[in-house]
Structures are given as structure tokens and as C-alpha cells.
Amino acid sequence: MSTTTPEKFEFQAEIKQLLDIVIHSLYTEKEIFIRELVSNASDALEKLRHTQLTEKNVHNDQLPLEINVTSDEKAKQITIQDHGIGMTRAELIRNLGTIAHSGSKAFLKSLGEAGAKNSNLIGQFGVGFYSAFMAAKSVRVHSHSWQPGEAGHVWTSDGSGSYAIEESAGEQRGAKIVLDLKDECAEFAEEWRLKEILERYSAFVAFPINLNGKRLNTVQALWLRNKAEIKDEEYTEFYKFQAHASDAPRLRLHFSADAPLSINALVFVPQENTEKLGFARLEPSVALYCRKVLIEAKPKDLLPEWMRFLKGVVDSEDLPLHISRETMQDKALVEKLNRVITKRFLKFLEEEARNRPEDFEAFSREFGQFLKEGAALDFTHKEQLMKLLRFESSLTAAGKTTSLADYVTRMGGEQKEIYYLTGPSRAAIESGPYLEGFKARNLEVLFCYEAVDDYVMNNAREFDSRKLIAADHADVKLSDLPRSEGALGEAAVQELTSWLKTTLGERVAEVKASDRLVDSPVLAVNADRFTSPHLRRVMKAMNRPGADAPLRVNLELNPRHAVIRRLHEMHSANPDRAKLVAEQLLDNALIGAGLLDDPSAMVARLNKLLEAV
Ligand code: ADP
Ligand code: MG
């Protein structure tokens, strides 16, 4: 197919939206477009290096694997050229006209979810190629694919909805991006400015970068250098480059090992957990290298799933030099790497928790969900992960947390089990009826606010040979409190509970006097001991089968409470009124448990009760 006139194409709708935001954004750090384009050039060169291993026929096979940046201050123009893999006509359409870049995808999704055109988000995600339009009024991409039979092309766009492609003779292998800068961005064509920006990133690019004909970088891999000689700023710049980030990392771990495998690793924890903010599930982003050569940027099995919040690089000399993405399937080797790195990272977190408890607490507020996910699903590392979990409790101040180990040290001699309560917030748990009996007995209760908590506690079952017990489960046994004056005696309790059981019928499985109530007249616990109220709510929200089954609870009543004592008198004197009160008490208990689905019957009943006032 040979065209001489440019053919015009519309951008995909999402790209139009993205471009609109990028062009009109007030994001101040426009210079990130240089980083994005250099990183694309470097990716293209990496891909070519892989291609050359298997393909005999490569177009312009003698061209050096380099990146050439040139600037023309007068013409307000920058050119970034690489001799990488290049793009065919079809690839130009697919790669530059439709959304492929995971960062841009996540960015668009976050705009949908986080609302407003928050220009800072651009820096957080890195919008890839399209960031060029932050600084350029028009962009030209000259390209020739590595495939010898293909023609060369020029792709042009001003970013306003469409682009054009034209066949072009004499293009060299790779891509040459020509940017005509907007007037207010002319500074980027000044050599000193361009040099300053490129120098910040170029140290981490594995290919030579030349600026206006002069070599800028000596190719070096930060992760292979001696820790003692690396400055904090160098780490931060590397992190920004590697993770497309705009801020410094929260934590970093740089280590090397010789046995059982030779490994150099440099991994970072970002400031923010974007999954927690409701953005897309994170992709694994610790890249795998072998002696400075990139094997795979997002290897799936290099680390356990729960470690997907880490960014960085793992380099191992033990990988066969010509390992391909297919041989990544070499399970045994990847598993070995996985084990060594996970173990080392867990040890690092233990040290952080010990040496910098405040920072660790902040880390776990942000990233704790991943540790919990690991504790529930990663059987090999469960023990260690459990030690790293942090929870608020009835004894911590709001916002402060405790470890399970510290909880255990506070347990009295009598206490055999670790108690926890799940609920949406501290206030909700503290005002519910379940806590008071524990408080009255000085028993500490852990507070769990996250959906995954129930799952973790149920799966883990115990810590340090102490059972983990939900304080709102039916089979919690508490020691006796001294009997207070006027409490119903055993015979009266017997009489009242059997009357309640008959009166409330199918809605209750069991009715009994309770040890755990102090200030409330009743509480409800799930008859099914494996389902906490919290879990039932989660199942309902997820539309799980069975979540709608009629609810039967065990009702526990407080023989010391005035309402219960009155009810005992009333149930023989005025059975009709007593029935209304009993039903209302049950509903009150369900509300306390977050289990009342439909309040309409309750309102009708309340009105009836009020008539009698
Ligand atoms: P990402 O680099 O994350 O894939 P980008 O938006 O930066 O996303 O680039 C989109 C795609 O365009 C790349 O995946 C690649 O296929 C193609 N591309 C961009 N720049 C180049 C280049 N210099 N050489 C070859 N292909 C390129
Ligand atoms: Mg890119």
C-alpha cells in the first residue's frame, strides 16, 4: 500500500479526552514529557536488542543503539531520535491512536472516579507519549520498523482530535520525534535546560544519550553500585524515572545477595496507595534484569501478588543471558528469586517496624491492606506477615495502632484468646453493644475496619497459639461479673427467655442471658458462627448467594437492665404490649449489629407503642 497524500485519522475517543486534559492542564512540571519520550526510546532499543537475538534480517542492522536529542533554540524545536524497533503503519495507528499505555488508562479511570480535572494526577500516572502535547503545539513521528519489507512513515498531529500518516522514503530504523514547542515552552529548546533535565534521568538509561552531538551519560546501573556511594537524591531521581513518579518514595530497600542466587535489588514503596484511593488494581512493577539488560518490565511471578505495590529493579546474574520472556516460564528459577526477595523484604519491614515505629505505622495505614492480603493468602509467609499487621484497639488512642504481639503482652493471666470486632469505624464499634462486656472486664478488643479483616482473621485462626475470636460471635464465653442489685434471678430469666423464644418465633435461634452486656438491654449475634454481621454486609453488597436468606440470630439479654426487668413483669400482666416491646428489642439489637434490612415494620410498631405513652 503506497499513499502519497497524507491519510487522516480520528483519535480514539479516550485519547481525545486524554489529549484535551493534557493540553489544557495547568500541571506545572511539563518537563516530564522529556522523561516519557526518552523512556519510550529506551524501551524501543531494549525491544530491538531482544529482536536481534532471534531475527537475522533487521533493517539498518548496523545503526548504533543510541538516543540522539537535538535542539534548535531559534526554531523552538526538539528532536528525540532512537534506532530502536520502530513502528509500521499499522503500529503507528495502534500505538499512537488508541489507548495502550497502562499509565494513561489508569489516569483516565482515576479521572472518572476521582472526579475533577486534577492536573496533579498527570504527574502521578505519567501519561506516556501524549505528554508531548503539554509542551508541543505539533508533533511529528518519523519511523521505520525493524522489519525489512516495510515502508517508512511520518505521523503528524497537533493533538486536537485527529492525526495524519504519510509514507516517507529514506527513514532510518527506529523513531524520530520532532516537537514544535508552544511559545511558553520555548525554554525546553535551550541547550542548558535540556541538558539539566536529561542529566537527571539519563544515568538510568541503559543506552548512550547524545545531546546536540555530545555524549551525556556513562551508562551505569544504580542498583549495581555500592550503597555507600549513592546519594539520597540519586535514589529519588531513579525512583521517579523508574516508577514515572513525581514525588520521593516512602521506603527503599537496596540489597545484594550471593547465595543461593546472585541478586542485586533496589525496590521502593511509593508515598500513596492508589488502590486504596479506588484506582485500578496495581500491576507488578519490579522489573527483572540480567546484568543490566532488561528481561521483563512487569514480570508476573517474580514476586507474590500482595507485593504488587512495590516499584524497582531486580538484577540477577544467574539468569541465562539469553533468557527470553518465554523462558521466564522457567518456574524453578523465578520461584527461587521470589523466595529470596520476599524473605529479604519481610526482614526489612520487621526492621522498619522496630527501628522507626511511627513511619511504619504510617506505612501500614497506607499499605496495610496488602500485608493483610498476604497474611490471608500467602501461606508461606503468613507467620511473618501476621507479626507486621497493625490494628487500632479498645486500648489504643484513635488513629494509633498495636501489633498482635503487643496485644499478647497486655493479656491478663485469665485471658486465653485474642478478641476483635469488625465495623465500619471506631465510633461504630464503640457505640455498638458488643464492646461493653469486654470493657467491663478489662479485656482488650482489636478494631477491624477493612473488608479484608474478617477474611484475614478467619483464615489465620490464631496468633502465637492464641485463638483469634470475633467478640460478636455466639460462642464467646466471658467470666462472671458481680451480680448487681435487682437483677432477675435464674428462675425469672428462665421464664422470660422461653417466653421470648416462643414470641419471637422464627426470627431467633436461641435466647439466653448474657455476660457481656453492661449498659444495653440486648444484643444479637449471628446464629451461624462463621458469619459476622460485617461479613454478611459484605456478602450482601457483593450480591453473594445466600446473603438474602432469612436472618436468624441468637438474642442475648441483660438481666440487670431496667427494660428487661420491666419486660419480665409485663409479659404476664400485659402480654400484647410485652410482645411489641420484645419485637422492638430484637430490632434494636439488629440495628446495633448492622443487620436490620427493612425498618418499615419497625416504624409502624414504634408508633403503636407510642400510642400507649
Ligand atoms: P508505554 O510506553 O507505557 O507503552 P506510551 O504512551 O509512552 O506508553 O507509548 C505508547 C506506545 O507507542 C508504546 O507502547 C510503543 O508501542 C509505541 N512507541 C512510543 N514511542 C516509541 C518509539 N520511540 N519507538 C517505538 N515505539 C514507540
Ligand atoms: Mg512510555
XYZ file of C-alpha atoms and ligand atoms in Angstrom:
641
model
C 0.000 0.000 0.000
C 1.571 3.277 -1.011
C -0.016 6.641 -0.439
C 1.469 9.951 -1.404
C -1.121 12.201 0.190
C -1.437 12.106 3.961
C -4.277 9.974 5.214
C -6.276 11.431 8.078
C -7.445 9.507 11.164
C -9.520 10.371 14.212
C -8.067 9.567 17.613
C -9.988 7.055 19.695
C -12.464 8.829 22.000
C -10.431 8.102 25.141
C -7.310 9.569 23.558
C -9.224 12.716 22.632
C -10.301 13.053 26.230
C -6.759 12.453 27.428
C -5.297 14.972 24.973
C -7.860 17.564 25.931
C -6.797 17.280 29.561
C -3.089 17.133 28.806
C -3.212 20.206 26.560
C -5.310 22.316 28.905
C -3.817 21.111 32.130
C -2.125 23.595 34.404
C 0.308 20.934 35.525
C 3.493 22.840 36.176
C 6.090 20.146 35.707
C 5.705 19.998 31.977
C 9.261 18.716 31.619
C 8.106 15.170 32.329
C 7.366 14.839 28.592
C 11.121 14.552 28.022
C 11.384 11.719 30.508
C 8.430 9.950 28.864
C 9.865 10.236 25.354
C 13.349 9.159 26.450
C 11.819 6.222 28.261
C 9.930 5.228 25.099
C 13.169 5.480 23.099
C 14.903 3.299 25.648
C 12.043 0.758 25.571
C 12.250 0.644 21.775
C 16.002 -0.004 21.957
C 15.508 -2.769 24.537
C 12.967 -4.384 22.246
C 15.356 -4.170 19.328
C 18.101 -5.806 21.375
C 15.734 -8.713 22.047
C 14.687 -8.874 18.411
C 18.289 -9.023 17.241
C 18.788 -12.175 19.286
C 16.294 -14.107 17.198
C 15.917 -12.288 13.843
C 18.563 -12.451 11.153
C 17.068 -9.772 8.952
C 16.856 -6.429 10.672
C 16.501 -3.169 8.742
C 19.594 -0.905 9.085
C 21.260 -3.583 11.188
C 24.447 -1.510 11.588
C 22.837 1.531 13.257
C 24.066 2.077 16.827
C 21.692 1.518 19.755
C 21.653 5.148 20.851
C 19.341 8.028 21.596
C 20.078 11.332 19.880
C 18.494 14.502 21.198
C 18.926 17.721 19.232
C 17.548 21.177 19.844
C 17.079 24.316 17.784
C 16.538 27.289 20.043
C 15.537 29.685 17.253
C 13.048 27.327 15.684
C 11.755 26.292 19.174
C 12.191 22.692 18.199
C 13.381 19.487 19.886
C 14.089 16.169 18.179
C 14.407 12.864 20.016
C 15.641 10.033 17.851
C 16.275 6.390 18.593
C 17.345 3.474 16.443
C 15.065 1.092 18.213
C 12.379 -1.225 16.989
C 10.370 1.458 15.160
C 6.760 1.215 14.053
C 4.989 0.046 10.923
C 1.993 1.965 9.590
C -0.377 -0.348 11.451
C 1.652 0.040 14.644
C 1.613 3.832 14.384
C -2.181 3.660 14.224
C -2.483 1.190 17.052
C 0.172 2.547 19.411
C -0.296 6.268 18.947
C -4.000 6.400 18.113
C -5.558 4.073 20.661
C -5.053 3.723 24.345
C -2.436 1.140 25.238
C -0.311 2.652 27.946
C -1.358 1.313 31.318
C -0.468 4.609 32.987
C -2.751 6.593 30.673
C -5.507 4.047 31.176
C -5.230 4.276 34.945
C -5.096 8.057 34.634
C -8.346 8.225 32.671
C -10.035 5.813 35.022
C -8.959 7.867 38.002
C -10.387 10.992 36.437
C -13.697 9.216 36.144
C -13.536 8.145 39.738
C -11.740 10.978 41.441
C -13.818 13.482 39.503
C -12.302 16.861 38.697
C -9.525 17.519 36.245
C -6.907 17.257 38.890
C -3.803 18.169 36.970
C -1.523 16.726 39.626
C -2.757 13.294 38.686
C -0.858 13.630 35.443
C 2.409 13.552 37.330
C 1.245 10.614 39.369
C 0.471 8.400 36.422
C 2.729 9.556 33.633
C 0.626 9.809 30.506
C 3.357 8.490 28.217
C 3.669 9.645 24.632
C 0.762 12.080 24.886
C 2.585 14.180 27.468
C 4.452 15.590 24.425
C 1.393 17.726 23.786
C 1.827 19.503 27.117
C 4.765 21.363 25.601
C 4.402 20.972 21.831
C 1.863 22.531 19.510
C 2.586 19.896 16.935
C 4.356 16.544 16.969
C 5.874 14.591 14.066
C 6.931 10.968 14.367
C 9.224 9.669 11.624
C 9.507 5.932 11.810
C 10.767 2.823 10.105
C 10.101 -0.575 11.585
C 12.906 -3.093 12.084
C 11.112 -5.291 9.543
C 12.963 -5.007 6.236
C 9.939 -5.290 3.944
C 8.106 -2.313 5.430
C 7.957 1.297 4.229
C 8.817 4.351 6.349
C 6.139 6.794 7.529
C 5.559 10.169 9.096
C 2.817 10.569 11.685
C 1.714 14.151 12.461
C -0.742 15.696 14.860
C -1.474 18.936 16.655
C -3.254 16.937 19.357
C -6.671 18.336 18.537
C -8.630 15.240 17.656
C -7.011 13.828 14.550
C -3.664 12.770 13.127
C -2.297 12.050 9.671
C 0.030 9.380 8.298
C 2.043 9.654 5.144
C 4.514 7.304 3.539
C 8.032 8.678 3.587
C 11.152 7.476 1.781
C 14.575 7.345 3.405
C 13.523 6.976 7.024
C 16.016 5.203 9.262
C 15.144 2.334 11.538
C 13.561 3.483 14.788
C 11.608 6.603 15.634
C 12.402 10.279 15.401
C 10.032 12.515 17.338
C 10.062 16.168 16.260
C 8.366 18.615 18.603
C 7.412 22.184 17.666
C 7.186 23.798 21.070
C 4.490 26.170 22.219
C 5.830 29.693 22.760
C 5.508 29.442 26.528
C 7.526 26.198 26.463
C 10.361 27.501 24.299
C 12.770 27.145 27.243
C 12.952 23.390 26.615
C 14.792 24.043 23.350
C 17.568 25.848 25.224
C 20.521 23.531 25.416
C 21.371 24.149 29.108
C 17.770 23.452 30.145
C 17.524 20.298 28.096
C 20.884 19.150 29.427
C 19.809 19.695 33.007
C 16.642 17.636 32.524
C 18.283 14.848 30.573
C 21.126 14.510 33.054
C 18.684 13.800 35.824
C 17.316 10.738 34.067
C 19.994 9.706 31.646
C 22.084 7.969 34.275
C 19.435 5.257 34.458
C 19.026 4.706 30.759
C 20.931 1.693 29.575
C 21.822 3.308 26.221
C 24.045 6.246 25.314
C 22.241 9.579 25.060
C 23.760 12.337 22.940
C 22.655 15.955 23.168
C 23.482 18.032 20.092
C 26.186 15.536 19.238
C 27.793 15.316 22.709
C 27.610 12.187 24.866
C 25.713 12.874 28.113
C 25.742 9.675 30.121
C 28.101 6.969 31.016
C 25.782 4.020 31.149
C 25.625 2.763 34.688
C 23.118 0.818 36.666
C 22.397 2.402 40.030
C 21.399 -0.917 41.582
C 24.821 -2.427 40.848
C 26.703 0.395 42.554
C 27.936 0.400 46.126
C 25.223 1.607 48.518
C 27.660 3.737 50.492
C 28.438 5.853 47.452
C 24.880 6.612 46.374
C 23.236 9.853 47.449
C 19.592 10.051 48.507
C 18.856 12.370 45.576
C 20.188 9.798 43.149
C 17.861 7.183 44.563
C 14.934 9.592 44.367
C 15.643 10.532 40.755
C 15.982 6.888 39.860
C 12.667 6.113 41.542
C 10.962 8.960 39.695
C 12.343 7.694 36.418
C 11.592 4.044 37.042
C 8.107 4.464 38.540
C 7.073 7.524 36.497
C 6.528 9.200 39.854
C 6.526 12.851 40.780
C 7.479 12.554 44.444
C 10.091 10.813 46.567
C 9.484 7.206 47.635
C 8.223 6.379 51.132
C 10.646 3.493 51.725
C 13.544 1.966 49.846
C 15.465 -1.258 50.118
C 18.745 -1.742 48.272
C 20.406 -5.080 48.822
C 22.562 -7.704 47.246
C 22.875 -11.409 47.899
C 25.282 -14.078 46.670
C 23.625 -17.264 47.827
C 21.539 -19.138 46.895
C 21.363 -16.748 43.939
C 23.331 -13.709 42.961
C 20.907 -10.814 43.249
C 21.087 -7.038 43.225
C 17.768 -5.467 44.040
C 16.550 -1.928 44.525
C 12.886 -1.661 45.455
C 10.702 1.224 46.592
C 7.395 1.749 48.370
C 5.580 4.803 46.942
C 4.006 7.517 49.093
C 0.451 6.704 48.136
C -1.514 3.537 47.670
C -3.585 4.292 44.595
C -5.624 1.103 45.044
C -6.813 2.416 48.373
C -7.944 5.605 46.658
C -10.156 3.461 44.482
C -7.986 3.359 41.371
C -7.294 0.294 39.259
C -5.586 -2.787 40.686
C -1.823 -2.297 40.602
C 0.295 -4.242 38.149
C 3.523 -5.868 39.305
C 6.201 -3.262 38.593
C 9.503 -4.577 39.799
C 11.463 -5.080 36.585
C 13.709 -8.074 36.041
C 17.231 -7.510 34.678
C 20.144 -9.758 33.955
C 23.464 -7.890 34.123
C 21.889 -4.539 33.319
C 19.863 -5.938 30.420
C 16.132 -5.686 30.839
C 14.449 -9.079 30.661
C 10.918 -8.071 31.543
C 9.472 -4.787 32.806
C 6.408 -6.241 34.544
C 7.123 -9.876 35.337
C 4.078 -11.593 36.806
C 5.581 -14.252 39.047
C 8.739 -12.565 40.226
C 7.033 -11.527 43.477
C 3.914 -12.682 45.322
C 0.674 -10.915 44.343
C 0.461 -8.980 47.569
C 3.779 -7.282 46.810
C 2.356 -5.567 43.720
C 2.700 -2.151 45.378
C 6.495 -2.274 45.052
C 8.422 -0.466 42.306
C 12.006 -1.053 41.280
C 14.517 -3.428 39.813
C 15.844 -6.919 40.439
C 19.019 -7.930 38.643
C 20.307 -11.486 38.767
C 23.474 -12.758 37.132
C 22.183 -16.297 37.431
C 19.579 -15.840 34.766
C 20.728 -17.346 31.485
C 21.975 -14.363 29.486
C 19.659 -15.059 26.600
C 16.622 -15.593 28.743
C 13.520 -14.561 26.855
C 10.054 -13.780 28.072
C 9.200 -17.400 27.325
C 11.979 -18.766 29.491
C 10.593 -16.614 32.266
C 8.410 -19.683 32.445
C 11.446 -21.341 33.969
C 9.425 -21.747 37.120
C 12.084 -23.078 39.439
C 14.436 -20.164 38.898
C 11.782 -17.486 39.171
C 10.407 -19.154 42.282
C 13.845 -19.076 43.841
C 14.184 -15.365 43.115
C 10.702 -14.852 44.502
C 11.569 -16.595 47.764
C 14.829 -14.762 48.334
C 13.435 -11.297 47.624
C 10.235 -11.788 49.616
C 12.186 -13.029 52.602
C 14.537 -10.088 52.446
C 11.710 -7.584 52.067
C 9.853 -9.013 55.061
C 13.009 -8.774 57.127
C 13.335 -5.164 56.014
C 9.776 -4.406 57.141
C 10.462 -6.031 60.524
C 13.476 -3.760 60.952
C 11.453 -0.724 59.942
C 8.739 -1.629 62.433
C 11.325 -1.976 65.190
C 13.544 0.998 64.384
C 11.038 3.522 63.042
C 7.680 2.574 64.540
C 5.971 5.881 63.653
C 6.936 5.672 59.997
C 5.952 2.045 59.956
C 2.546 2.905 61.377
C 2.058 5.461 58.598
C 3.189 2.863 56.069
C 0.728 0.331 57.366
C -2.148 2.802 57.354
C -1.475 3.275 53.653
C -0.329 -0.191 52.567
C -1.529 -2.477 55.380
C -4.216 -3.963 53.159
C -1.520 -5.684 51.092
C 0.096 -7.209 54.170
C -3.328 -8.462 55.255
C -3.988 -9.896 51.829
C -0.647 -11.687 52.124
C -1.411 -12.946 55.634
C -4.651 -14.449 54.323
C -3.407 -15.889 51.040
C 0.366 -16.350 51.107
C 0.692 -19.447 53.205
C 4.499 -19.479 53.137
C 4.846 -16.032 54.687
C 1.730 -15.928 56.826
C 3.559 -16.097 60.176
C 5.857 -13.206 59.392
C 3.101 -11.124 57.867
C 0.830 -11.571 60.886
C 3.563 -10.016 63.024
C 3.547 -6.952 60.811
C -0.190 -6.302 60.964
C -1.362 -3.279 62.932
C -4.818 -2.636 64.373
C -6.478 0.008 66.448
C -7.960 -1.413 69.642
C -10.108 -0.545 72.620
C -6.886 0.411 74.418
C -5.163 2.481 71.715
C -5.932 6.119 71.055
C -7.885 6.809 67.880
C -5.531 6.579 64.910
C -2.853 4.711 66.895
C -2.294 1.014 66.393
C -0.960 -2.072 68.100
C 0.656 -5.248 66.835
C -0.725 -8.652 67.769
C 2.462 -9.354 69.700
C 1.975 -6.233 71.835
C -1.646 -7.202 72.408
C -0.486 -10.565 73.741
C 1.920 -8.938 76.209
C -1.021 -6.979 77.663
C -3.238 -10.056 78.106
C -4.077 -10.836 81.728
C -3.358 -14.299 83.139
C -7.005 -15.335 82.763
C -7.294 -14.329 79.117
C -6.728 -17.159 76.675
C -7.947 -15.637 73.431
C -7.427 -12.579 71.241
C -10.657 -10.653 70.637
C -11.550 -8.465 67.693
C -14.582 -6.615 66.368
C -15.226 -5.608 62.784
C -17.122 -2.479 61.879
C -17.003 0.496 59.573
C -15.323 2.832 62.079
C -14.078 3.260 65.609
C -17.202 5.218 66.545
C -19.493 2.491 65.181
C -17.711 -0.239 67.137
C -17.523 1.780 70.343
C -21.216 2.636 70.310
C -22.319 -0.906 69.491
C -23.417 -3.280 72.265
C -20.643 -5.844 71.772
C -17.764 -3.971 73.325
C -19.193 -3.113 76.740
C -18.882 -6.539 78.334
C -15.222 -6.724 77.319
C -14.574 -3.251 78.599
C -16.198 -4.058 81.940
C -13.764 -6.961 82.279
C -10.710 -5.018 81.083
C -10.360 -7.204 78.024
C -8.713 -5.521 75.036
C -10.531 -5.812 71.714
C -8.883 -5.176 68.320
C -10.836 -2.942 65.956
C -11.019 -4.017 62.320
C -12.269 -1.554 59.730
C -11.268 -3.131 56.428
C -13.295 -5.567 54.342
C -10.340 -7.933 54.203
C -10.001 -8.120 58.023
C -12.723 -10.676 58.611
C -11.158 -12.834 55.982
C -7.680 -12.499 57.472
C -8.848 -13.309 60.994
C -10.897 -16.291 59.864
C -8.059 -17.643 57.765
C -5.311 -17.041 60.272
C -7.342 -18.526 63.152
C -4.600 -17.961 65.711
C -1.561 -15.941 66.590
C 1.187 -17.139 68.924
C -1.059 -20.146 69.766
C -3.888 -17.855 70.930
C -7.182 -18.197 69.108
C -8.458 -15.135 67.261
C -12.086 -14.730 68.292
C -14.695 -12.314 66.977
C -16.192 -10.585 70.010
C -19.610 -10.640 68.372
C -19.670 -14.387 67.755
C -22.163 -16.540 69.564
C -19.710 -18.747 71.408
C -17.719 -16.108 73.263
C -17.575 -17.006 76.959
C -16.836 -14.298 79.473
C -16.152 -14.610 83.174
C -18.831 -13.619 85.694
C -19.229 -10.073 86.819
C -20.503 -9.484 90.351
C -24.325 -9.688 90.345
C -25.889 -6.294 90.758
C -28.919 -5.432 92.931
C -32.323 -6.130 91.419
C -31.099 -8.349 88.591
C -33.560 -11.016 87.511
C -32.933 -14.318 89.252
C -32.320 -17.575 87.445
C -35.954 -18.711 87.519
C -37.187 -15.353 86.183
C -34.581 -15.405 83.407
C -35.644 -18.937 82.502
C -39.279 -17.864 82.323
C -38.547 -14.750 80.246
C -36.211 -16.417 77.745
C -38.621 -19.237 76.954
C -41.455 -16.722 76.559
C -39.269 -14.654 74.201
C -38.340 -17.714 72.187
C -41.995 -18.525 71.571
C -42.996 -14.918 70.997
C -40.216 -14.096 68.520
C -40.577 -17.445 66.745
C -38.521 -17.984 63.580
C -36.535 -14.779 63.964
C -34.420 -16.165 66.793
C -32.476 -19.391 67.109
C -31.653 -19.094 70.779
C -32.407 -16.656 73.608
C -30.261 -16.515 76.713
C -28.967 -14.246 79.447
C -25.624 -12.662 78.631
C -22.405 -11.921 80.466
C -21.190 -9.384 78.014
C -23.845 -6.716 78.435
C -23.420 -3.808 80.798
C -25.329 -0.779 79.520
C -27.511 -2.296 76.779
C -30.611 -4.451 77.326
C -29.977 -6.881 74.439
C -27.613 -7.804 71.668
C -27.816 -10.035 68.630
C -25.170 -12.485 67.497
C -25.296 -14.458 64.316
C -26.632 -17.944 64.775
C -24.240 -19.035 62.044
C -20.974 -18.768 63.889
C -18.908 -18.363 60.756
C -20.674 -15.236 59.592
C -20.103 -11.998 61.394
C -22.524 -9.122 60.832
C -19.754 -7.361 58.950
C -19.228 -10.286 56.607
C -22.949 -10.557 55.986
C -22.995 -6.910 54.949
C -20.045 -7.502 52.631
C -21.738 -10.550 51.096
C -24.912 -8.573 50.583
C -23.002 -5.761 48.939
C -21.423 -8.316 46.617
C -24.756 -9.977 45.917
C -23.472 -13.337 47.085
C -25.974 -16.215 47.036
C -27.303 -16.954 50.498
C -26.814 -13.399 51.688
C -30.548 -12.873 51.393
C -31.587 -15.958 53.350
C -33.947 -15.038 56.222
C -31.874 -13.926 59.135
C -31.937 -15.894 62.386
C -29.938 -14.632 65.297
C -29.186 -15.585 68.831
C -30.546 -12.983 71.204
C -28.704 -12.269 74.407
C -30.339 -10.242 77.159
C -29.063 -8.321 80.116
C -30.877 -9.481 83.307
C -29.615 -6.393 85.130
C -31.163 -3.892 82.741
C -34.343 -1.967 83.720
C -36.064 -2.632 80.395
C -35.570 -6.374 80.784
C -36.793 -6.324 84.371
C -39.918 -4.375 83.272
C -40.439 -6.790 80.389
C -40.443 -9.650 82.835
C -43.235 -8.020 84.838
C -45.164 -7.079 81.694
C -45.077 -10.431 79.905
C -47.697 -11.891 82.245
C -49.546 -8.664 83.115
C -49.890 -7.252 79.571
C -48.812 -9.879 77.025
C -49.821 -7.806 73.942
C -47.745 -4.786 74.946
C -44.921 -7.081 76.027
C -44.903 -8.680 72.572
C -44.485 -5.288 70.924
C -41.639 -4.427 73.300
C -39.942 -7.783 72.682
C -40.076 -7.327 68.918
C -38.774 -3.817 69.245
C -35.877 -5.001 71.418
C -34.953 -7.557 68.782
C -34.964 -4.869 66.091
C -32.845 -2.629 68.288
C -30.342 -5.466 68.631
C -30.325 -5.971 64.850
C -29.682 -2.287 64.300
C -26.764 -2.499 66.730
C -25.379 -5.374 64.671
C -25.957 -3.527 61.410
C -28.315 -6.285 60.347
C -31.720 -4.604 60.122
C -32.628 -4.548 56.450
C -36.079 -3.016 56.345
C -37.117 -0.574 59.059
C -40.692 -0.031 57.815
C -42.313 -2.696 60.025
C -40.384 -1.283 62.928
C -41.695 2.235 62.406
C -45.301 1.009 62.376
C -44.658 -0.857 65.622
C -42.969 2.087 67.274
C -45.973 4.256 66.501
C -48.199 1.694 68.133
C -46.006 1.661 71.229
C -46.067 5.446 71.349
C -49.872 5.466 71.357
C -49.727 3.865 74.772
C -47.479 6.542 76.258
P 4.013 2.956 27.062
O 5.410 3.406 26.784
O 3.738 2.845 28.527
O 3.591 1.728 26.337
P 3.364 5.392 25.662
O 2.136 6.243 25.595
O 4.591 6.073 26.170
O 3.032 4.134 26.534
O 3.665 4.815 24.229
C 2.657 4.100 23.526
C 3.240 3.075 22.584
O 3.794 3.707 21.436
C 4.375 2.261 23.147
O 3.877 1.137 23.843
C 5.116 1.820 21.884
O 4.490 0.676 21.325
C 4.895 2.978 20.959
N 6.066 3.867 20.946
C 6.191 5.047 21.581
N 7.403 5.586 21.361
C 8.071 4.723 20.574
C 9.391 4.688 19.980
N 10.256 5.677 20.196
N 9.705 3.623 19.209
C 8.824 2.622 19.003
N 7.585 2.579 19.528
C 7.212 3.618 20.286
Mg 6.085 5.205 27.525
